[in-house]
Short mmCIF file of C-alpha atoms in Angstrom, two decimals:
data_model
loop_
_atom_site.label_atom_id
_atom_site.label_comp_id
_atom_site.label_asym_id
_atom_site.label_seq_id
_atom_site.Cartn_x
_atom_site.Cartn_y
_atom_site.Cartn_z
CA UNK A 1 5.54 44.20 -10.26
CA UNK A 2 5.51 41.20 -7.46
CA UNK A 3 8.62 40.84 -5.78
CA UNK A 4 9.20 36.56 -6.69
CA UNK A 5 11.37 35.88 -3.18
CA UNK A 6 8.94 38.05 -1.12
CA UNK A 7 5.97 36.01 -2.40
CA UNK A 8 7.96 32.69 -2.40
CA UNK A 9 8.60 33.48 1.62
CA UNK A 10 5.48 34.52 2.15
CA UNK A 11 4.23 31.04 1.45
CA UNK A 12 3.48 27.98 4.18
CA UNK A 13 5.71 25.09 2.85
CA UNK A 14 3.78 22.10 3.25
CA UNK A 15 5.71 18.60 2.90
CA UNK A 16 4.03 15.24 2.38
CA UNK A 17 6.17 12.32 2.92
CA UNK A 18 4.96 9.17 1.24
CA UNK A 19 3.14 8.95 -1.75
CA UNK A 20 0.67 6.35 -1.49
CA UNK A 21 -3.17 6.19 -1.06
CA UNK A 22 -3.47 8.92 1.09
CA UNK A 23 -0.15 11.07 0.45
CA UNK A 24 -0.53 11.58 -3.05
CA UNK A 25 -4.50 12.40 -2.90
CA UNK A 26 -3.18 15.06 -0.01
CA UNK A 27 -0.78 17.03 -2.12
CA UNK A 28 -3.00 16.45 -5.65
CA UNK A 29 -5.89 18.31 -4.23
CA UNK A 30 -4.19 20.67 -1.33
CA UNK A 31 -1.90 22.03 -3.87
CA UNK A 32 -2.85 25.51 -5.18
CA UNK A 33 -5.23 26.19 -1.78
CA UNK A 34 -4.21 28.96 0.48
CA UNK A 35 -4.39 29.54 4.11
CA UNK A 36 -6.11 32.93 4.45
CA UNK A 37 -3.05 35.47 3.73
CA UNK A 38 -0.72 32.73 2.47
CA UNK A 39 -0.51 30.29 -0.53
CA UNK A 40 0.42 26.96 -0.11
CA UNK A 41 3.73 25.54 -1.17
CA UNK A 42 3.22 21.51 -1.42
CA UNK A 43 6.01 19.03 -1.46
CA UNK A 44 5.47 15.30 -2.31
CA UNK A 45 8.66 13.28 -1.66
CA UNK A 46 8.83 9.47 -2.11
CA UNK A 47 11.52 6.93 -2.72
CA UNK A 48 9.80 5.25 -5.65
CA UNK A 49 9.20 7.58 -8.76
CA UNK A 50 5.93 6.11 -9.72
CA UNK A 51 2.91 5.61 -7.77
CA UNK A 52 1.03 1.88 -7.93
CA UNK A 53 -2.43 1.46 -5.53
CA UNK A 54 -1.23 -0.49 -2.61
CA UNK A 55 -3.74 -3.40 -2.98
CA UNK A 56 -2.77 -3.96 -6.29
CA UNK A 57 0.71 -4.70 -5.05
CA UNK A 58 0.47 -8.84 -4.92
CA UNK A 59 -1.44 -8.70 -8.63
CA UNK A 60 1.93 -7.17 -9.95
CA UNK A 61 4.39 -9.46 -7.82
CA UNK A 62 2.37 -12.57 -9.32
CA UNK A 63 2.44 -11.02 -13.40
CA UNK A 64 -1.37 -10.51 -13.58
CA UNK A 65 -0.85 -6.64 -13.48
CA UNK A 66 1.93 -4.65 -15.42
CA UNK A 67 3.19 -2.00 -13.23
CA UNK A 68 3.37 0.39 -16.13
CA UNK A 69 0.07 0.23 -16.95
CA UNK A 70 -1.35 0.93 -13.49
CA UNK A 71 1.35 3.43 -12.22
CA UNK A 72 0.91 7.01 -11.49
CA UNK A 73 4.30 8.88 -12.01
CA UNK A 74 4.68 11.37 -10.00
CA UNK A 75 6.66 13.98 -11.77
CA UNK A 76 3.50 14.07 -14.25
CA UNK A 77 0.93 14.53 -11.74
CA UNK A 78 2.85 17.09 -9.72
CA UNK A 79 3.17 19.44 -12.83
CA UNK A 80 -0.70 18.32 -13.85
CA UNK A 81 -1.56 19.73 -10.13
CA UNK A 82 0.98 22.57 -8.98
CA UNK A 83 2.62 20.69 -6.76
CA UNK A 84 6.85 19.39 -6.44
CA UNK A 85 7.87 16.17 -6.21
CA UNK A 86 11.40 15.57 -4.35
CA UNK A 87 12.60 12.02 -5.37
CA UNK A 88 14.27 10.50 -2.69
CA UNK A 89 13.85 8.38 0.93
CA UNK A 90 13.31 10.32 3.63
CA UNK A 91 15.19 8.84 6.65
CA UNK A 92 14.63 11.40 9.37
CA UNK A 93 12.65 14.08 11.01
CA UNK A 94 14.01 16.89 12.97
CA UNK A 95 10.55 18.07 14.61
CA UNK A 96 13.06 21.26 16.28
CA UNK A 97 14.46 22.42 13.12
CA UNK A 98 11.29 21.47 11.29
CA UNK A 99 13.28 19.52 8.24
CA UNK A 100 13.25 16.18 6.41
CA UNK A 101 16.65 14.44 6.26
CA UNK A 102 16.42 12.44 2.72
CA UNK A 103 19.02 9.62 1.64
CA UNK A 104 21.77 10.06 -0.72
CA UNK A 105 20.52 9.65 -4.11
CA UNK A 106 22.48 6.23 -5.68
CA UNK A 107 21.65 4.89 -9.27
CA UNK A 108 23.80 1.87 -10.59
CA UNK A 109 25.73 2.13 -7.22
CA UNK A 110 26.85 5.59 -7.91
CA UNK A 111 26.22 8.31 -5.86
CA UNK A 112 24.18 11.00 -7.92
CA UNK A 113 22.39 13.65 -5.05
CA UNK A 114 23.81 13.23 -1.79
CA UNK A 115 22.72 13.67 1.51
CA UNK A 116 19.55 17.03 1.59
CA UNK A 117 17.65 18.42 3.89
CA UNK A 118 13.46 19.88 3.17
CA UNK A 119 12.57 22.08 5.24
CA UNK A 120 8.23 22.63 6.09
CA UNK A 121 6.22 24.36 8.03
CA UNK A 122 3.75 21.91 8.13
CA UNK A 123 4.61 18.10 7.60
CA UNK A 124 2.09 15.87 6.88
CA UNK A 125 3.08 11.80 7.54
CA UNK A 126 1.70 9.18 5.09
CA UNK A 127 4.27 6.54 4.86
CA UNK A 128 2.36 3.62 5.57
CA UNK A 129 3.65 0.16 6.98
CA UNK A 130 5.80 -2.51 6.70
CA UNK A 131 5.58 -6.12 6.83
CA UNK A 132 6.74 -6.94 10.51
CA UNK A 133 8.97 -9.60 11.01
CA UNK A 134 8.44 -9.91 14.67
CA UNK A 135 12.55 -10.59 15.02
CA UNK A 136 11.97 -13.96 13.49
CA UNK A 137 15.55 -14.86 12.11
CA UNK A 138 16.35 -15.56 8.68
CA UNK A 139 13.04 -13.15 7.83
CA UNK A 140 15.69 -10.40 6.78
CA UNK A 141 18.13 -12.00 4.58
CA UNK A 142 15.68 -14.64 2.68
CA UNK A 143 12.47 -13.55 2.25
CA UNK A 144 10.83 -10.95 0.12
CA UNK A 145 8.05 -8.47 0.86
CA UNK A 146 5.47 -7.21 -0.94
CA UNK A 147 5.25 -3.39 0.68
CA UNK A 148 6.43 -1.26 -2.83
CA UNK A 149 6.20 -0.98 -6.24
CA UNK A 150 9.47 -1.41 -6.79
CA UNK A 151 9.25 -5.03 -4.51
CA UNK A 152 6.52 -6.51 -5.90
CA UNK A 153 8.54 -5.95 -9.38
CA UNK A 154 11.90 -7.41 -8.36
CA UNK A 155 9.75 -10.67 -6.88
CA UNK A 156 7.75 -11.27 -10.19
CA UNK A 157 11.16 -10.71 -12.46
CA UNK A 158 12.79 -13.30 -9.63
CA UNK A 159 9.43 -15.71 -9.84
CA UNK A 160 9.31 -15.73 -13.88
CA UNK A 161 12.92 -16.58 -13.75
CA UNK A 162 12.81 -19.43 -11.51
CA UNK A 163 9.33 -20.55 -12.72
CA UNK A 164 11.03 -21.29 -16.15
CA UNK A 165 14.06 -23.02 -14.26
CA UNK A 166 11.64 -25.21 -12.47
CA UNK A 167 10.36 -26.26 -15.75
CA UNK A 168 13.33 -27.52 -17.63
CA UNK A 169 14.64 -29.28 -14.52
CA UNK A 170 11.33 -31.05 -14.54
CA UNK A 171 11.38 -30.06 -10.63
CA UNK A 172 8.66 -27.95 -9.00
CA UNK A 173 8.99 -24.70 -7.74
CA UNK A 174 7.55 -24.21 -4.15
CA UNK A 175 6.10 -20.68 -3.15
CA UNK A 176 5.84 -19.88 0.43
CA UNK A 177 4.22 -17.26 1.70
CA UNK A 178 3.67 -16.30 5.69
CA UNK A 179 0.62 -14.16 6.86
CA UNK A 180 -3.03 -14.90 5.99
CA UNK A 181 -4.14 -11.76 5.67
CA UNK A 182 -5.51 -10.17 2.26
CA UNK A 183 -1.70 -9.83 1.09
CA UNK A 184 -1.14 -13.27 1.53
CA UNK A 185 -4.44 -14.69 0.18
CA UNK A 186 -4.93 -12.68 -2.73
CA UNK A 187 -1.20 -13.42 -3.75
CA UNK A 188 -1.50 -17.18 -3.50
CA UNK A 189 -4.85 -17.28 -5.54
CA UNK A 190 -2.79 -14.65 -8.21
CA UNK A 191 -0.01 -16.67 -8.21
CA UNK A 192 -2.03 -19.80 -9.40
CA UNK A 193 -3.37 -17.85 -12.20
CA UNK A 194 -0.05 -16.74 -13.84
CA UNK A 195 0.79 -20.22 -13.99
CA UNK A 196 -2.19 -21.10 -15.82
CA UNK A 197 -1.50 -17.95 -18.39
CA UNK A 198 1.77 -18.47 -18.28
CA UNK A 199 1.40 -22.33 -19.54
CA UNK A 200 -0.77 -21.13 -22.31
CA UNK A 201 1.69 -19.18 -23.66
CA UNK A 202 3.75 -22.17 -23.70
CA UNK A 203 5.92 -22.76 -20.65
CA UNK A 204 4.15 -25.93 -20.38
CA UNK A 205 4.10 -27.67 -17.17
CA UNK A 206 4.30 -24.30 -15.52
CA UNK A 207 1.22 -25.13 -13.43
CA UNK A 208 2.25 -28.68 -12.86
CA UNK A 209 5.63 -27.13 -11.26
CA UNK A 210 4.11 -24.15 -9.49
CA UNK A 211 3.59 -25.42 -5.69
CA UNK A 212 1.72 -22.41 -2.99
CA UNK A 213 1.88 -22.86 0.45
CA UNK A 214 0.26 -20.58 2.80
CA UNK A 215 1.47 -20.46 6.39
CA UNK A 216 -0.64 -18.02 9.14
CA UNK A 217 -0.07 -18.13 13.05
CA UNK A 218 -3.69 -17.95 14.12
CA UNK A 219 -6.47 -20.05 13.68
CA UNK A 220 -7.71 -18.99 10.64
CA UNK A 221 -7.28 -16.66 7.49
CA UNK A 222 -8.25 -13.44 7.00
CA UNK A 223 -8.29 -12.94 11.01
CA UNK A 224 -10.08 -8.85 9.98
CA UNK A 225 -12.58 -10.55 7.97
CA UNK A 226 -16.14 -12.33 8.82
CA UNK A 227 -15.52 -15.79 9.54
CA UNK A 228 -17.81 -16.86 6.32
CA UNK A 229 -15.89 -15.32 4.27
CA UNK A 230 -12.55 -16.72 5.63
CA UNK A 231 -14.18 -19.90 5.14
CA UNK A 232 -15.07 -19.86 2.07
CA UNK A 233 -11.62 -17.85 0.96
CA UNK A 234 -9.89 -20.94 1.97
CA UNK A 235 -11.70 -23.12 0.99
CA UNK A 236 -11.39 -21.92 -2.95
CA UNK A 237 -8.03 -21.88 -2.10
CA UNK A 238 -7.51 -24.97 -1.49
CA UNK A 239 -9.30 -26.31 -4.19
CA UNK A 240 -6.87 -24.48 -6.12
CA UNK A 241 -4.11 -26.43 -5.22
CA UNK A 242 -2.89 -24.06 -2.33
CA UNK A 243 -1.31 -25.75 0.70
CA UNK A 244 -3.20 -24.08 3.76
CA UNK A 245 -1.81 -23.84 6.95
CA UNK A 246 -3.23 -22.49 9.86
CA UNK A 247 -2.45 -22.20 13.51
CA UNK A 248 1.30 -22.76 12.35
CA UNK A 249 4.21 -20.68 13.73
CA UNK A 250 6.89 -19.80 11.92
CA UNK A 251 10.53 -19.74 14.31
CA UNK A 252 12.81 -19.21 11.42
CA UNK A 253 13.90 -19.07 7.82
CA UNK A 254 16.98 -20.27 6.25
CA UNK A 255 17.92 -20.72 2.40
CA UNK A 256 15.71 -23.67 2.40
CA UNK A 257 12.27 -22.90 3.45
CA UNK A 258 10.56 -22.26 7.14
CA UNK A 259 11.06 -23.73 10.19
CA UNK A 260 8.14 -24.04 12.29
CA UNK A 261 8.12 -25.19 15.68
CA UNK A 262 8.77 -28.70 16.55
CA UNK A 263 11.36 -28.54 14.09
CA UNK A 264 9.71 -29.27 10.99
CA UNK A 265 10.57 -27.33 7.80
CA UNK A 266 8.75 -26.23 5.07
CA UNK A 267 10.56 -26.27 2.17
CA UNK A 268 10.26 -23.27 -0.36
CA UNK A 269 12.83 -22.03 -3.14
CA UNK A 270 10.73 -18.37 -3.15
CA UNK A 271 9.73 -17.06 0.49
CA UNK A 272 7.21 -14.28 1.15
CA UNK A 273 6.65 -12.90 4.37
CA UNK A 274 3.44 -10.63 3.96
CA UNK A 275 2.64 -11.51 8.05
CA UNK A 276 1.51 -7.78 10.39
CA UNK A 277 2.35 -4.16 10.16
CA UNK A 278 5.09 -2.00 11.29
CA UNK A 279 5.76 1.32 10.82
CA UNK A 280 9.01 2.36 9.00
CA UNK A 281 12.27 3.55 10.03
CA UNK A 282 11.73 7.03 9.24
CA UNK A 283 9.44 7.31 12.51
CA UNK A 284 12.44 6.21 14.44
CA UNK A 285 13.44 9.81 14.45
CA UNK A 286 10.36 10.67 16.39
CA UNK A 287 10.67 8.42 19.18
CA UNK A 288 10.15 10.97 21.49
CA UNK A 289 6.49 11.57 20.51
CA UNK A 290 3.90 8.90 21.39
CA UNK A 291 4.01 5.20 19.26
CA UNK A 292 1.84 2.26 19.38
CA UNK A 293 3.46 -1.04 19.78
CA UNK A 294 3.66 -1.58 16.13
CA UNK A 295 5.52 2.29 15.80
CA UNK A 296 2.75 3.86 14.49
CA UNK A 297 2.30 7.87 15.46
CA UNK A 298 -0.48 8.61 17.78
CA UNK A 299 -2.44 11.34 16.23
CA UNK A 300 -5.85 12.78 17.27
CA UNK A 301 -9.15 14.13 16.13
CA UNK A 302 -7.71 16.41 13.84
CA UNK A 303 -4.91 14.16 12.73
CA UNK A 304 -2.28 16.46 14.49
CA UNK A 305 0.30 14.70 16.76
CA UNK A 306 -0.88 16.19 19.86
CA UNK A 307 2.51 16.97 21.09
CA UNK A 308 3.67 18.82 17.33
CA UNK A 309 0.75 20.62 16.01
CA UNK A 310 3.15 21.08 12.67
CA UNK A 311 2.89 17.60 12.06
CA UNK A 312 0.06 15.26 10.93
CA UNK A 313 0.04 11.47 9.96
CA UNK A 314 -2.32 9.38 8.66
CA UNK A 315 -2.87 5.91 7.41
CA UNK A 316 -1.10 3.17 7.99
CA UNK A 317 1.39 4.50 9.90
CA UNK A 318 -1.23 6.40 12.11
CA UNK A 319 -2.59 5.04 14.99
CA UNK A 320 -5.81 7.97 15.30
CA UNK A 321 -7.59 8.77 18.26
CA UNK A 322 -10.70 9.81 17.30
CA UNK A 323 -14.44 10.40 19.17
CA UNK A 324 -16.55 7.62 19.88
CA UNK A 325 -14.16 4.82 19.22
CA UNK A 326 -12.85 2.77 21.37
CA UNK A 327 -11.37 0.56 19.56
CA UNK A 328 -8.34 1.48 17.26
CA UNK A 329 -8.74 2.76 13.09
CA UNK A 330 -7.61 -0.30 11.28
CA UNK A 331 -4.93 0.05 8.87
CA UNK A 332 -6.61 -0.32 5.34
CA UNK A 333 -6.81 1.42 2.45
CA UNK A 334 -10.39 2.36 3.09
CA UNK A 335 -8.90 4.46 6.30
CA UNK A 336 -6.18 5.65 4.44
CA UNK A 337 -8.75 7.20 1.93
CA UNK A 338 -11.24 8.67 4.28
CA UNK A 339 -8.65 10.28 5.84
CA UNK A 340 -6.82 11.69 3.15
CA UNK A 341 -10.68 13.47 1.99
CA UNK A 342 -10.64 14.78 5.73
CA UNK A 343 -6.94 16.62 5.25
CA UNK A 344 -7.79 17.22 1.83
CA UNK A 345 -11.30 19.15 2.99
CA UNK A 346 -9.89 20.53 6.25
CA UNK A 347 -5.98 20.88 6.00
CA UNK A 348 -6.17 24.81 4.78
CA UNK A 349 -8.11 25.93 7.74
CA UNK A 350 -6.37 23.77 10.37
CA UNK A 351 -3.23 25.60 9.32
CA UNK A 352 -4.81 28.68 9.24
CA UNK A 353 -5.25 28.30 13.21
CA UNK A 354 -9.20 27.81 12.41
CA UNK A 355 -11.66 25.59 14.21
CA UNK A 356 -12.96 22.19 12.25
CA UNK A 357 -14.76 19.19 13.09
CA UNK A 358 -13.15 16.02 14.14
CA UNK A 359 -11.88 13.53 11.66
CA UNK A 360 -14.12 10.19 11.77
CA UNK A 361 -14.03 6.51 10.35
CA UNK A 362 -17.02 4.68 8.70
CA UNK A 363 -16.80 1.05 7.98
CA UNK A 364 -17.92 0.83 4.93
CA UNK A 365 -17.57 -3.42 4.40
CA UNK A 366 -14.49 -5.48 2.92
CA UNK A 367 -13.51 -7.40 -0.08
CA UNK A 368 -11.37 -9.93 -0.62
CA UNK A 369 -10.34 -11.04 -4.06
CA UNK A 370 -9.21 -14.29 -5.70
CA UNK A 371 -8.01 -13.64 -8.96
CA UNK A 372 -10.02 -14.20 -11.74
CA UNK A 373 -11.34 -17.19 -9.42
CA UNK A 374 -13.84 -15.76 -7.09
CA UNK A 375 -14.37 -12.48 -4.57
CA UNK A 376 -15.90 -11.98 -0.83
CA UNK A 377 -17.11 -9.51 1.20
CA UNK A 378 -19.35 -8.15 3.40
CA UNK A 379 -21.44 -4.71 3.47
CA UNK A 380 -20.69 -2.25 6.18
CA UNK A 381 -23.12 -1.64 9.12
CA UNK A 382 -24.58 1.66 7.76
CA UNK A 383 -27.82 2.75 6.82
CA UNK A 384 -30.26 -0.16 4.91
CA UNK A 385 -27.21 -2.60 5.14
CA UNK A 386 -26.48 -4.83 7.98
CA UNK A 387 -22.71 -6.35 7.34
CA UNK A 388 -24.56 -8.76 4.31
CA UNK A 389 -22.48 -11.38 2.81
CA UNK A 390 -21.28 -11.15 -0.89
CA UNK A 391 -19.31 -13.28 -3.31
CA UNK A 392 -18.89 -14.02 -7.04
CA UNK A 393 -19.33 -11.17 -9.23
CA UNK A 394 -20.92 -8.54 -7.40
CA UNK A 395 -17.82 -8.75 -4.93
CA UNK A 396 -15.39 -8.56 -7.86
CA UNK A 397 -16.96 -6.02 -9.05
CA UNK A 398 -17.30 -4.02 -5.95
CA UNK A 399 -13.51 -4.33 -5.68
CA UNK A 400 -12.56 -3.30 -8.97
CA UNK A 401 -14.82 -0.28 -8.71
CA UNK A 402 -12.67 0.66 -4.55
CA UNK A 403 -9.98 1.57 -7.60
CA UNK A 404 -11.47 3.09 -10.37
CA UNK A 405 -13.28 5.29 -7.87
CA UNK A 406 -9.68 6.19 -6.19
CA UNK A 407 -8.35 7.25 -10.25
CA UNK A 408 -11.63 9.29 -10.92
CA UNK A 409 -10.54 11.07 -7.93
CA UNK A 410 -7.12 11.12 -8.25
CA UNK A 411 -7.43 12.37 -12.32
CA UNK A 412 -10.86 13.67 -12.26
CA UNK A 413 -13.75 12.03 -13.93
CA UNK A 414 -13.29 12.00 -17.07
CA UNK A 415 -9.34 11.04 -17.25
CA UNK A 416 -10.11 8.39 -14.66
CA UNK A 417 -12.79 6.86 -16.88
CA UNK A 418 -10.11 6.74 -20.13
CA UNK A 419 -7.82 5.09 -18.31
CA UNK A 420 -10.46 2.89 -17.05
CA UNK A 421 -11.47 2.33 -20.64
CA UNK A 422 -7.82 2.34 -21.70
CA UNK A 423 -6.41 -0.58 -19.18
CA UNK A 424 -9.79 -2.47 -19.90
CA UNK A 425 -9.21 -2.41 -23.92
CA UNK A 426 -5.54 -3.29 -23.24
CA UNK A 427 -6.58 -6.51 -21.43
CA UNK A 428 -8.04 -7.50 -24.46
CA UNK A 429 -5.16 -7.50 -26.70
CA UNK A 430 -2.24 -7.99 -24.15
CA UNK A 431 -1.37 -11.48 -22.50
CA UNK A 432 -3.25 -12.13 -18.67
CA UNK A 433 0.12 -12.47 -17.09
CA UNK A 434 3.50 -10.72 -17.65
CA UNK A 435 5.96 -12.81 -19.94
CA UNK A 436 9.08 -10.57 -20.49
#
């Protein structure tokens, strides 16, 4: 017979702290992989208990995307996949005792699990960002984010809500949202389409009483992006009915809207602030390794913090150093993925003590998508393509197809095509925008 606790110690316990584009993919395909002599024993925690792809985030927060029909929980896929899940928030590292400090548990403001501890032998960081406030006051206390599942639900229950109010007071509701970037742009051109759905379905008026205004500090949206297809992003946009403001600087926000500087407010009875990145709290704890400006963990080529060979990050809340770059891995999903293959392919042996190549990042293009309205993007520099320009359908399609490529991998093939075929049939018979 196998002695259980003998085999369970023999095992290299392998946490994974965030469960997002790269996270999850780590432990769903490291899971059941050894390390020469040793199995691997994988540990996902998160704080939310589903998983929802991060650029589908603002589609959910405006009601053209139900949560529960995108989600991944993770429960399911860790018994699908032989890994564990651990519910909870991590909150701190101790890189000595080599152990994850998670929050007390609270449901319905009652205590349930309190304060744990996980300990790893190998910890692997994938916790992504945060919307960063830059100390702007008022940011805190009256504005939403859009950075979870669980925050881009608790705006669209507050938006429906006060969308409906707007209505029968026969006064208009005024979104504001700060930061031009894809968050921001792809929200306001969502948010215009659930008020059209939503209207159809008889809240009439509601696109009549639905005001957008977008407010970004530089001098022009989509600052990442090609200038062409900023352009043209904005200028759809606008013809939308979104209020565009560049090259506008947001001081403060207060219960009423945005003040800017010169002392002029924008008003706004909903307030997003989608504007730069941050790294969360949780890398507080590791001050003492090496942090960007933003608090993102230096890693390098490996995607080891070169100080802590126990612990890798990756992501958005990695800041890689990597072989013939000199310029910094931009925080996108498209990073996040290519890095998460490299762990997945290379993790194993890299524990094992072994040799591997360096990590690397290939710029494959990017797309930006308005809604049911219209899509940009350009091609990557690789191979036949030279960075080409693309909009209309081709670009939609070629940003639906970044996620169903993600699920194929994520489920395999064939499940990721059913639920490709299953969310596509449901479309058909469910309303565009979410009404209850």
């Amino acid at each position: 017979m196998v002695d259980t606790m003998s085999s369970i110690s023999e095992s290299h316990r392998l946490v994974v702290v965030g469960g997002g584009v790269a996270g999850l993919d780590v432990a769903t395909h490291v899971a059941r992989k050894g390390t020469g002599d040793r199995q691997l024993e994988v540990t996902l925690i998160d704080r939310e208990p589903a998983y929802v792809w991060k650029p589908m985030l603002h589609t959910i927060a405006a009601g053209t995307s139900d949560a529960g029909a995108q989600e991944t929980v993770y429960a399911a896929q860790a018994r699908g996949h032989g890994f564990r899940y651990e519910y909870g928030e991590a909150i701190g590292v101790d890189r000595y005792a080599r152990e994850v400090k998670l929050a007390p548990l609270v449901i319905d403001g009652e205590e349930i699990v309190p304060t744990r501890t996980i300990s790893y032998d190998t910890l692997v960081l994938a916790v992504g960002s945060r919307a960063n406030d830059f100390g702007t006051p008022g940011v805190a206390e009256h504005c939403a984010s859009i950075d979870s599942r669980s925050d881009a639900i608790a705006f669209n229950d507050r938006l429906r809500v006060e969308l409906v109010k707007s209505v029968g007071a026969g006064q208009p509701l005024t979104v504001g949202i700060v930061g031009g970037g894809a968050t921001g742009v792809e929200l306001a051109a969502e948010l215009i389409e659930a008020a059209a759905v939503v209207e159809q379905y008889g809240v009439f008026g509601a696109s009549n009483h639905l005001r957008v205004v977008l407010i970004e500090s530089g001098p022009r949206l989509l600052a990442p992006f090609p200038e062409k297809v900023a352009a043209a992003a904005q200028t759809k946009l606008e013809q939308l009915g979104v209020i565009v403001r560049t090259g506008t600087r947001v001081i403060a926000v207060d219960p009423t809207g945005f003040r800017l500087s010169g002392d002029e407010l924008v008003s706004a009875g909903l307030k997003v602030w989608a504007a730069g990145i941050k790294a969360p709290p949780l890398l507080d704890s590791l001050n003492d390794l090496e942090r960007t400006r933003s608090g993102q963990l230096v890693v390098g080529p490996t995607l080891a913090v070169p100080r802590d060979p126990h612990i890798y990050a990756l992501g958005d809340c990695a800041s890689p150093q990597l072989p013939g770059r000199d310029t910094p891995v931009p925080a996108t999903a498209q990073a996040a993925n290519q890095h998460a293959r490299y762990l997945c392919r290379h993790l194993p042996a890299l524990i094992a003590g072994k040799q591997v190549r360096p990590a690397s990042y290939q710029d494959f293009g990017s797309l930006v998508s308005l809604g049911g309205f219209d899509a940009y993007g350009t091609l990557g520099r690789f191979g036949f393509f030279e960075g080409g320009f693309i909009r209309g359908r081709v670009a939609q399609l070629g940003h639906a197809m970044l996620y169903r490529s993600y699920q194929a991998r994520l489920h395999g093939l064939w499940k990721g095509t059913l639920l490709w075929l299953i969310d596509t049939l449901g479309r058909r018979v469910r309303p565009n925008a979410r009404l209850s």
